[in-house]
Amino acid sequence: MMKTATIAALIGSASAFAPAQTGKASTALNAEMSKSVPFLLNPPKTDGLIGSVGFDPISFSENFDIKWLQEAEIKHGRVSMLATAGFMAQQFVSFPMFADIHVDDSNLAPAAVGISGMLQIVLFAGAEEWRTNKGNITMENMFADTDRVPGDFGFDPLNKLKGKSEAEIADMKLKELKNGRLAMLAIGGMIHHNFIFGEALF
């Protein structure tokens, strides 16, 4: 009896030094980590997308249509590029018909223009969104046509894409994305600069 108890105790002690069970733990350790946020897992649904660096800390790509997310980023980038240029130009340039409502601080421009002017912008943008998407403007139906490429509305008046190879087109799309991302940060910084300091940008 004493021998049996001793052997059982030794086996129990030895088991503490046995290799731990792998499985989920090893899967997590072998998972690819994000290039841009190394302490987070790489979002697999963004793999292969132009401009993807594995940045999706809130896991939007796991919960929303990836094409809808791509188009949202492209559109926000394009609007921000225009907004950044406009924010700076507005301080120095005014159309003659608006000379009497000119303000140096671009944050004050919406109030100077008034609600009617702002509503015109919203209505025009909404109408253009409706036209370019043929009435499909919700996340559920915007990409009902599976062949539709996010951000591609056939707008190329200068024929910049004409005669370009797939690689060259992809490079141009990457440049647009990077400039758009920078512009989104820039316009946010400009607005907050004027708001915090209460003065014009320059």
CSV table of C-alpha atoms in Angstrom, one decimal, residues 44-138:
chain,number,residue,atom,x,y,z
A,44,PRO,CA,-7.3,38.3,-42.7
A,45,LYS,CA,-10.1,39.9,-44.7
A,46,THR,CA,-7.8,42.8,-45.6
A,47,ASP,CA,-5.1,40.6,-47.1
A,48,GLY,CA,-4.4,41.3,-50.7
A,49,LEU,CA,-6.2,44.7,-50.7
A,50,ILE,CA,-4.4,47.7,-52.2
A,51,GLY,CA,-3.0,49.8,-49.4
A,52,SER,CA,-3.6,47.2,-46.7
A,53,VAL,CA,-1.0,47.1,-43.9
A,54,GLY,CA,-3.1,45.0,-41.5
A,55,PHE,CA,-4.5,47.9,-39.7
A,56,ASP,CA,-8.0,47.1,-38.3
A,57,PRO,CA,-7.8,47.4,-34.5
A,58,ILE,CA,-11.6,47.5,-34.0
A,59,SER,CA,-12.2,44.6,-36.4
A,60,PHE,CA,-14.5,46.5,-38.7
A,61,SER,CA,-13.5,44.0,-41.5
A,62,GLU,CA,-15.0,41.2,-39.5
A,63,ASN,CA,-18.3,42.9,-39.0
A,64,PHE,CA,-19.0,45.0,-42.2
A,65,ASP,CA,-18.9,44.4,-45.9
A,66,ILE,CA,-15.2,44.9,-46.9
A,67,LYS,CA,-16.1,46.5,-50.2
A,68,TRP,CA,-18.3,49.0,-48.4
A,69,LEU,CA,-15.4,49.8,-46.0
A,70,GLN,CA,-13.0,50.2,-49.0
A,71,GLU,CA,-15.3,52.7,-50.7
A,72,ALA,CA,-15.9,54.6,-47.5
A,73,GLU,CA,-12.2,55.1,-47.0
A,74,ILE,CA,-11.7,56.1,-50.7
A,75,LYS,CA,-14.5,58.6,-50.6
A,76,HIS,CA,-13.5,60.1,-47.3
A,77,GLY,CA,-9.9,60.4,-48.6
A,78,ARG,CA,-11.1,62.2,-51.7
A,79,VAL,CA,-13.3,64.6,-49.8
A,80,SER,CA,-10.5,65.3,-47.3
A,81,MET,CA,-8.0,66.1,-50.1
A,82,LEU,CA,-10.5,68.7,-51.5
A,83,ALA,CA,-11.2,69.9,-48.0
A,84,THR,CA,-7.6,70.4,-47.1
A,85,ALA,CA,-6.9,72.4,-50.2
A,86,GLY,CA,-10.1,74.4,-49.7
A,87,PHE,CA,-9.4,75.1,-46.0
A,88,MET,CA,-6.1,76.7,-46.9
A,89,ALA,CA,-7.3,78.5,-50.0
A,90,GLN,CA,-10.4,80.0,-48.4
A,91,GLN,CA,-8.3,82.1,-46.1
A,92,PHE,CA,-6.7,84.0,-49.1
A,93,VAL,CA,-9.2,83.6,-51.9
A,94,SER,CA,-12.8,84.7,-52.2
A,95,PHE,CA,-15.2,84.7,-55.1
A,96,PRO,CA,-16.4,88.2,-55.9
A,97,MET,CA,-20.0,87.3,-55.1
A,98,PHE,CA,-19.0,86.1,-51.6
A,99,ALA,CA,-16.5,88.9,-50.8
A,100,ASP,CA,-18.8,90.4,-48.2
A,101,ILE,CA,-19.0,87.2,-46.1
A,102,HIS,CA,-15.3,86.4,-46.2
A,103,VAL,CA,-13.8,85.1,-43.0
A,104,ASP,CA,-10.1,84.2,-42.5
A,105,ASP,CA,-10.9,81.4,-40.0
A,106,SER,CA,-12.2,78.6,-42.2
A,107,ASN,CA,-14.1,77.1,-39.2
A,108,LEU,CA,-16.4,80.1,-39.4
A,109,ALA,CA,-17.2,79.6,-43.1
A,110,PRO,CA,-20.2,77.4,-42.6
A,111,ALA,CA,-21.8,80.0,-40.2
A,112,ALA,CA,-21.0,82.8,-42.7
A,113,VAL,CA,-22.5,80.9,-45.6
A,114,GLY,CA,-25.6,80.0,-43.6
A,115,ILE,CA,-27.8,76.9,-43.4
A,116,SER,CA,-29.2,77.2,-47.0
A,117,GLY,CA,-25.7,77.1,-48.5
A,118,MET,CA,-24.7,74.1,-46.3
A,119,LEU,CA,-27.9,72.3,-47.3
A,120,GLN,CA,-27.2,72.8,-51.0
A,121,ILE,CA,-23.9,70.9,-50.5
A,122,VAL,CA,-25.6,68.1,-48.6
A,123,LEU,CA,-28.3,67.7,-51.2
A,124,PHE,CA,-25.9,67.9,-54.1
A,125,ALA,CA,-23.7,65.2,-52.5
A,126,GLY,CA,-26.7,63.0,-51.8
A,127,ALA,CA,-28.0,63.3,-55.4
A,128,GLU,CA,-24.5,62.5,-56.8
A,129,GLU,CA,-24.3,59.5,-54.4
A,130,TRP,CA,-27.7,58.3,-55.6
A,131,ARG,CA,-26.8,58.8,-59.3
A,132,THR,CA,-23.4,57.1,-59.2
A,133,ASN,CA,-24.7,54.1,-57.3
A,134,LYS,CA,-28.0,53.9,-59.3
A,135,GLY,CA,-30.1,54.3,-56.2
A,136,ASN,CA,-28.2,51.6,-54.2
A,137,ILE,CA,-26.8,53.6,-51.4
A,138,THR,CA,-27.1,51.3,-48.3
